[in-house]
Short mmCIF file of C-alpha atoms in Angstrom, two decimals:
data_model
loop_
_atom_site.label_atom_id
_atom_site.label_comp_id
_atom_site.label_asym_id
_atom_site.label_seq_id
_atom_site.Cartn_x
_atom_site.Cartn_y
_atom_site.Cartn_z
CA MET A 1 -13.46 -24.32 12.46
CA SER A 2 -13.90 -21.59 9.58
CA TRP A 3 -13.95 -17.94 9.93
CA TRP A 4 -15.17 -17.14 6.40
CA ARG A 5 -18.41 -16.58 7.20
CA ALA A 6 -17.45 -13.98 8.86
CA ARG A 7 -14.53 -12.72 7.15
CA LEU A 8 -17.22 -12.17 4.55
CA TYR A 9 -19.93 -10.99 6.21
CA LEU A 10 -17.48 -8.00 7.70
CA SER A 11 -15.83 -7.13 4.10
CA LYS A 12 -19.01 -6.36 2.60
CA GLN A 13 -19.76 -4.18 5.56
CA GLY A 14 -16.64 -2.68 5.42
CA GLU A 15 -17.04 -1.38 1.80
CA LYS A 16 -20.28 -0.92 1.93
CA ALA A 17 -18.96 2.32 4.22
CA MET A 18 -15.67 2.70 2.53
CA MET A 19 -18.24 4.31 0.06
CA VAL A 20 -19.87 6.16 2.05
CA ILE A 21 -16.24 7.71 3.21
CA TYR A 22 -15.23 7.62 -0.11
CA LYS A 23 -18.09 10.11 -1.40
CA PHE A 24 -17.53 12.33 1.25
CA VAL A 25 -14.01 12.78 0.85
CA ILE A 26 -14.63 14.38 -2.77
CA LYS A 27 -17.45 16.04 -1.51
CA CYS A 28 -15.45 17.99 0.59
CA SER A 29 -12.55 17.83 -1.38
CA LEU A 30 -10.55 16.26 1.94
CA ASN A 31 -6.48 16.29 1.86
CA PHE A 32 -5.36 12.42 1.13
CA ASP A 33 -4.04 11.89 4.60
CA ARG A 34 -7.28 12.74 5.72
CA ALA A 35 -9.41 10.84 3.86
CA LEU A 36 -6.76 7.88 5.23
CA GLU A 37 -7.25 8.95 8.96
CA LEU A 38 -11.20 8.56 8.58
CA PHE A 39 -10.61 5.02 6.85
CA ASP A 40 -8.44 4.24 9.98
CA LYS A 41 -11.04 5.83 12.60
CA ALA A 42 -14.10 4.38 10.49
CA ILE A 43 -13.78 1.49 8.40
CA VAL A 44 -10.29 -0.47 9.88
CA PRO A 45 -13.08 -0.85 13.20
CA ILE A 46 -15.67 -3.04 11.43
CA LEU A 47 -13.34 -4.72 8.79
CA THR A 48 -11.06 -6.11 12.02
CA TYR A 49 -14.70 -6.66 14.38
CA GLY A 50 -13.56 -9.70 16.26
CA SER A 51 -10.04 -10.29 15.03
CA ASP A 52 -9.22 -10.57 18.76
CA ILE A 53 -10.31 -14.78 17.22
CA TRP A 54 -10.73 -14.37 14.04
CA GLY A 55 -7.54 -12.50 12.95
CA TYR A 56 -4.33 -14.79 13.40
CA GLU A 57 -3.60 -14.72 9.26
CA SER A 58 -4.37 -12.59 6.41
CA VAL A 59 -6.78 -12.54 5.11
CA GLU A 60 -7.24 -11.27 1.17
CA MET A 61 -11.31 -10.29 1.44
CA ILE A 62 -10.45 -7.75 4.00
CA GLU A 63 -6.70 -6.72 2.34
CA LYS A 64 -9.11 -5.96 -0.52
CA VAL A 65 -11.15 -3.16 0.71
CA GLN A 66 -8.77 -1.36 1.97
CA LEU A 67 -6.59 -1.80 -1.39
CA LYS A 68 -9.46 -0.64 -2.88
CA TYR A 69 -10.19 2.52 -1.07
CA CYS A 70 -6.37 3.64 -1.78
CA LYS A 71 -7.29 2.69 -5.22
CA LEU A 72 -9.95 4.50 -5.68
CA ILE A 73 -8.70 8.00 -3.80
CA LEU A 74 -5.86 8.16 -5.61
CA GLY A 75 -7.54 7.91 -8.83
CA CYS A 76 -5.57 4.62 -10.33
CA SER A 77 -6.88 1.72 -12.32
CA ARG A 78 -8.06 -1.51 -10.56
CA SER A 79 -4.86 -2.81 -12.67
CA SER A 80 -2.54 -0.42 -10.34
CA VAL A 81 0.74 -2.43 -8.73
CA ASN A 82 -0.96 -3.38 -5.46
CA GLY A 83 2.83 -2.71 -3.72
CA ALA A 84 2.96 0.22 -5.63
CA VAL A 85 -0.23 1.43 -4.08
CA LEU A 86 0.08 0.84 -0.64
CA GLY A 87 4.30 1.97 -0.54
CA GLU A 88 2.40 5.48 -2.17
CA LEU A 89 0.07 5.47 0.99
CA GLY A 90 2.90 4.21 3.47
CA ARG A 91 -0.25 1.45 4.00
CA LEU A 92 0.90 -1.55 5.86
CA PRO A 93 -1.33 -4.60 5.28
CA LEU A 94 -3.99 -4.56 8.25
CA TYR A 95 -2.96 -8.18 9.02
CA VAL A 96 -0.37 -6.27 11.56
CA GLY A 97 -2.93 -5.22 13.47
CA THR A 98 -4.75 -7.67 13.92
CA MET A 99 -2.22 -10.09 14.52
CA VAL A 100 -1.36 -8.36 17.80
CA LYS A 101 -5.08 -7.99 19.16
CA CYS A 102 -4.91 -11.89 18.89
CA VAL A 103 -1.86 -12.36 20.86
CA LYS A 104 -3.37 -9.31 22.91
CA TYR A 105 -6.61 -11.30 23.83
CA TRP A 106 -4.49 -14.37 23.94
CA LEU A 107 -2.23 -12.75 26.77
CA LYS A 108 -5.94 -11.28 28.84
CA VAL A 109 -6.81 -15.26 28.55
CA ILE A 110 -3.75 -16.99 30.23
CA SER A 111 -3.98 -14.52 32.72
CA MET A 112 -7.53 -14.89 34.32
CA ASN A 113 -8.24 -16.60 36.99
CA ASP A 114 -8.76 -20.88 36.14
CA ASN A 115 -12.62 -20.93 36.52
CA ARG A 116 -12.93 -18.51 34.59
CA ASN A 117 -14.55 -19.66 31.15
CA PRO A 118 -12.33 -18.45 28.77
CA LYS A 119 -9.48 -19.87 30.16
CA ILE A 120 -11.01 -23.70 31.17
CA SER A 121 -11.53 -23.64 26.76
CA TYR A 122 -8.25 -22.63 26.65
CA LYS A 123 -6.87 -25.41 28.66
CA THR A 124 -8.32 -27.50 25.85
CA LEU A 125 -7.42 -25.65 23.33
CA PHE A 126 -3.81 -26.22 24.67
CA ASP A 127 -3.89 -29.81 25.22
CA LEU A 128 -5.40 -30.09 21.62
CA ASP A 129 -2.28 -27.88 20.40
CA HIS A 130 0.06 -30.27 22.36
CA TYR A 131 -1.90 -33.44 20.77
CA GLY A 132 -1.74 -31.60 17.01
CA TYR A 133 -5.34 -30.76 16.64
CA THR A 134 -4.64 -26.74 14.93
CA ASN A 135 -7.23 -24.82 16.56
CA TRP A 136 -7.47 -20.76 18.41
CA ALA A 137 -4.36 -21.33 20.21
CA SER A 138 -2.03 -23.16 18.00
CA ASN A 139 -2.80 -20.44 15.68
CA VAL A 140 -1.53 -17.91 18.32
CA LYS A 141 1.25 -19.87 18.56
CA LYS A 142 2.41 -19.87 14.54
CA ILE A 143 2.29 -16.08 15.67
CA LEU A 144 4.86 -16.12 18.26
CA PHE A 145 7.41 -18.70 16.81
CA ARG A 146 6.94 -17.11 13.12
CA TYR A 147 7.86 -13.18 14.61
CA GLY A 148 10.17 -14.71 16.50
CA PHE A 149 8.74 -14.53 20.31
CA GLY A 150 8.67 -18.15 20.89
CA HIS A 151 10.29 -17.96 24.18
CA VAL A 152 6.65 -16.36 25.48
CA TRP A 153 4.14 -19.03 23.82
CA ILE A 154 6.67 -21.38 26.28
CA GLN A 155 7.18 -19.34 29.22
CA GLN A 156 3.13 -18.69 28.38
CA GLY A 157 3.49 -15.31 29.41
CA VAL A 158 5.43 -11.86 29.49
CA ALA A 159 6.35 -9.66 32.41
CA GLN A 160 6.25 -6.50 30.74
CA GLU A 161 3.36 -6.70 28.60
CA GLN A 162 2.79 -3.37 26.75
CA VAL A 163 6.66 -3.62 25.78
CA PHE A 164 5.72 -6.64 24.35
CA LEU A 165 3.04 -5.64 21.90
CA PHE A 166 5.30 -2.58 21.11
CA GLN A 167 8.07 -5.13 20.16
CA LEU A 168 6.02 -7.37 18.71
CA LYS A 169 3.91 -4.81 16.01
CA GLN A 170 6.58 -3.28 15.09
CA ARG A 171 8.48 -6.74 14.09
CA ILE A 172 5.20 -7.83 12.12
CA ALA A 173 5.52 -4.28 10.66
CA ASP A 174 8.99 -4.59 9.79
CA CYS A 175 8.69 -8.19 7.78
CA ALA A 176 5.51 -6.95 5.98
CA CYS A 177 8.18 -4.21 4.91
CA GLN A 178 10.24 -6.50 3.76
CA ASN A 179 7.62 -8.04 2.18
CA TRP A 180 6.87 -4.64 0.46
CA HIS A 181 10.17 -4.14 -0.91
CA GLU A 182 10.28 -7.80 -2.32
CA GLU A 183 7.14 -7.27 -4.19
CA VAL A 184 7.77 -3.74 -5.86
CA ASN A 185 12.02 -4.76 -6.29
CA GLY A 186 10.38 -8.12 -8.06
CA MET A 187 8.49 -5.47 -10.94
CA SER A 188 9.61 -5.03 -14.31
CA LYS A 189 7.13 -2.57 -13.91
CA LEU A 190 7.93 -0.49 -11.19
CA GLU A 191 11.74 -0.93 -12.42
CA THR A 192 12.45 2.97 -12.66
CA TYR A 193 9.70 3.84 -9.53
CA CYS A 194 12.33 1.48 -7.04
CA VAL A 195 15.11 3.81 -7.89
CA PHE A 196 13.11 6.49 -6.28
CA LYS A 197 10.96 4.91 -3.50
CA SER A 198 12.68 2.42 -1.32
CA GLU A 199 10.57 3.41 2.01
CA LEU A 200 7.28 2.33 2.68
CA VAL A 201 5.88 6.04 3.65
CA LEU A 202 3.61 8.42 2.69
CA GLU A 203 4.48 10.52 -0.12
CA LYS A 204 4.95 14.45 0.88
CA TYR A 205 2.62 15.95 -2.20
CA LEU A 206 0.30 13.64 -0.60
CA THR A 207 0.13 15.86 2.32
CA MET A 208 0.14 19.28 1.07
CA LYS A 209 -1.45 21.37 -0.41
CA LEU A 210 -1.84 20.75 -4.33
CA ASN A 211 -4.03 20.35 -7.25
CA ARG A 212 -6.04 17.45 -6.78
CA LYS A 213 -5.69 16.31 -10.73
CA HIS A 214 -1.84 17.35 -9.88
CA ALA A 215 -1.42 14.68 -7.66
CA ARG A 216 -3.16 12.21 -9.09
CA SER A 217 -1.24 12.97 -12.75
CA LEU A 218 2.08 12.43 -10.45
CA CYS A 219 0.69 9.74 -8.52
CA LYS A 220 -0.25 7.57 -12.11
CA PHE A 221 2.67 8.51 -13.35
CA ARG A 222 5.30 7.19 -10.86
CA ILE A 223 3.67 3.98 -10.80
CA SER A 224 3.09 3.58 -13.98
CA ASN A 225 -0.16 3.63 -14.29
CA HIS A 226 -0.24 5.65 -17.45
CA ASN A 227 -0.74 5.55 -21.09
CA LEU A 228 3.17 6.04 -22.23
CA GLU A 229 3.94 3.27 -24.67
CA ILE A 230 6.45 1.57 -22.21
CA GLU A 231 3.12 0.92 -20.77
CA VAL A 232 0.34 0.21 -23.06
CA GLY A 233 3.44 -1.66 -25.59
CA ARG A 234 3.21 -4.19 -21.87
CA HIS A 235 -0.08 -5.05 -22.41
CA ARG A 236 0.39 -5.37 -26.28
CA LYS A 237 2.88 -8.26 -25.61
CA ILE A 238 5.47 -5.48 -27.56
CA GLU A 239 9.39 -6.02 -26.96
CA ARG A 240 10.36 -3.51 -24.42
CA GLY A 241 13.32 -1.70 -27.28
CA LEU A 242 9.78 -1.80 -29.87
CA ARG A 243 7.59 0.90 -26.96
CA LEU A 244 8.15 4.03 -29.48
CA CYS A 245 7.34 7.03 -28.27
CA LYS A 246 5.07 8.80 -31.81
CA TYR A 247 5.59 11.60 -31.96
CA CYS A 248 9.17 11.20 -32.23
CA LEU A 249 8.96 8.39 -35.07
CA GLU A 250 7.26 11.60 -37.38
CA ILE A 251 10.68 13.37 -36.77
CA GLY A 252 12.11 11.16 -37.30
CA GLU A 253 14.02 9.18 -34.06
CA ARG A 254 13.40 6.27 -32.00
CA LYS A 255 13.18 6.07 -29.00
CA VAL A 256 11.92 4.23 -26.49
CA GLU A 257 9.00 6.38 -24.58
CA ASP A 258 8.85 6.41 -20.63
CA GLU A 259 8.49 8.66 -17.72
CA PHE A 260 12.34 9.36 -18.39
CA HIS A 261 11.71 10.34 -22.13
CA VAL A 262 8.57 12.14 -20.85
CA ILE A 263 10.16 14.66 -18.41
CA VAL A 264 14.26 14.52 -20.07
CA GLU A 265 13.83 14.27 -24.01
CA CYS A 266 11.18 14.45 -25.99
CA SER A 267 10.95 17.09 -28.01
CA LEU A 268 6.83 17.61 -27.85
CA TYR A 269 6.84 18.47 -24.34
CA GLU A 270 9.91 20.72 -24.96
CA ASP A 271 7.94 24.39 -23.83
CA LEU A 272 6.26 22.20 -20.39
CA ARG A 273 9.60 21.20 -19.56
CA ASN A 274 11.60 25.01 -20.14
CA VAL A 275 8.84 26.34 -17.31
CA LEU A 276 9.29 23.58 -15.51
CA LYS A 277 13.34 24.26 -15.43
CA THR A 278 12.47 27.81 -14.43
CA ASN A 279 10.06 26.89 -11.31
CA THR A 280 12.24 24.65 -10.12
CA GLY A 281 15.85 25.90 -10.51
CA LYS A 282 16.81 22.40 -12.02
CA SER A 283 18.71 21.41 -14.94
CA ILE A 284 17.33 18.70 -16.46
CA GLY A 285 19.26 16.68 -18.87
CA ASN A 286 20.02 13.55 -17.51
CA TYR A 287 18.68 10.04 -15.70
CA TYR A 288 20.38 11.66 -11.97
CA SER A 289 17.98 14.50 -12.05
CA PHE A 290 15.19 12.98 -13.43
CA ILE A 291 15.73 10.88 -10.14
CA GLN A 292 16.27 13.45 -8.38
CA ILE A 293 13.49 15.83 -8.95
CA MET A 294 10.85 12.67 -8.95
CA LYS A 295 12.20 11.64 -5.19
CA SER A 296 12.53 15.57 -4.21
CA LYS A 297 11.10 16.80 -0.65
CA ASP A 298 10.72 20.42 -1.61
CA GLU A 299 7.38 22.10 -2.26
CA ASN A 300 8.24 24.03 -4.95
CA ILE A 301 10.11 20.99 -7.28
CA ILE A 302 6.80 18.84 -6.41
CA LYS A 303 4.61 21.39 -7.37
CA ALA A 304 5.94 22.04 -10.57
CA VAL A 305 6.98 18.46 -12.00
CA ALA A 306 2.77 17.58 -10.91
CA ALA A 307 2.01 20.10 -13.03
CA PHE A 308 4.73 19.24 -15.95
CA ILE A 309 3.10 15.79 -15.36
CA TYR A 310 -0.12 16.99 -16.24
CA CYS A 311 -0.11 18.97 -18.73
CA ALA A 312 2.28 16.91 -20.73
CA LEU A 313 -0.48 13.77 -20.20
CA CYS A 314 -3.34 15.67 -21.17
CA ARG A 315 -1.64 17.16 -24.59
CA LYS A 316 -0.83 13.60 -25.13
CA VAL A 317 -4.52 12.70 -25.12
CA SER A 318 -5.78 15.08 -27.51
CA ILE A 319 -2.94 14.36 -30.00
CA TYR A 320 -3.04 11.17 -29.98
CA GLY A 321 -6.14 9.96 -27.93
#
């Protein structure tokens, strides 16, 4: 049986509700962590409705709704790298929850009396799976074996249900984190990002009181969703070594315009850099110091860096478009 129509309907309904929530978030200027809390409480239940039955796998059309919402609240473009967007917000894929719901319902069914209709139907599905026919029971079985709990299927039950479900969710989440690491580390576009981003957690600058424009600029700068030549040249298929800073070319220097260049090297932003050094109390003159301020959890440093990036990117746009 295909659940395509049901999943499509839920994704469309979820997207409609998501846009209402997004408008509310913008109107009320809610912090990013509050925006995520609203999504979890108002949108996720819509997207995952009935996932006890159909939630045994990752569903792209469902995951896309979460991705769209994350990109909207961060102010990123559609072309932003999905892994980096989820990484900044510390978001796990929705299938982590739906798979657990699926297994939890399976545990409920197998504990029913044999004369209950769901239990009778399950026995039929169990027998069909034994003879090679794929069905809902087969998919539950795949989840358990894939994540190292095959013995639970073989025993057709578990002694401590809550402990088991907690361990299962943790295992699925750990595997999702591994997949995230592989995705972001496997992209040359995120080469710098991977140096200062190593955990799938909500970044502090998204939870503190910070000018929304500054926060969005910092986010776009971190995940390479900006208009620096290192990124513009990528789309134009220009060799990395030839993605040169326009201002530096004008003063006779040939330097690649990347994130490090903007914060540490380019003389176009020297006055802004002096303010940054004053506000952070840090000497910013090499790659190590660049990484340290980009991964800092100190609120004063975060505010100073975000303000610098916002002003620097605005200045570049005003001069070069």
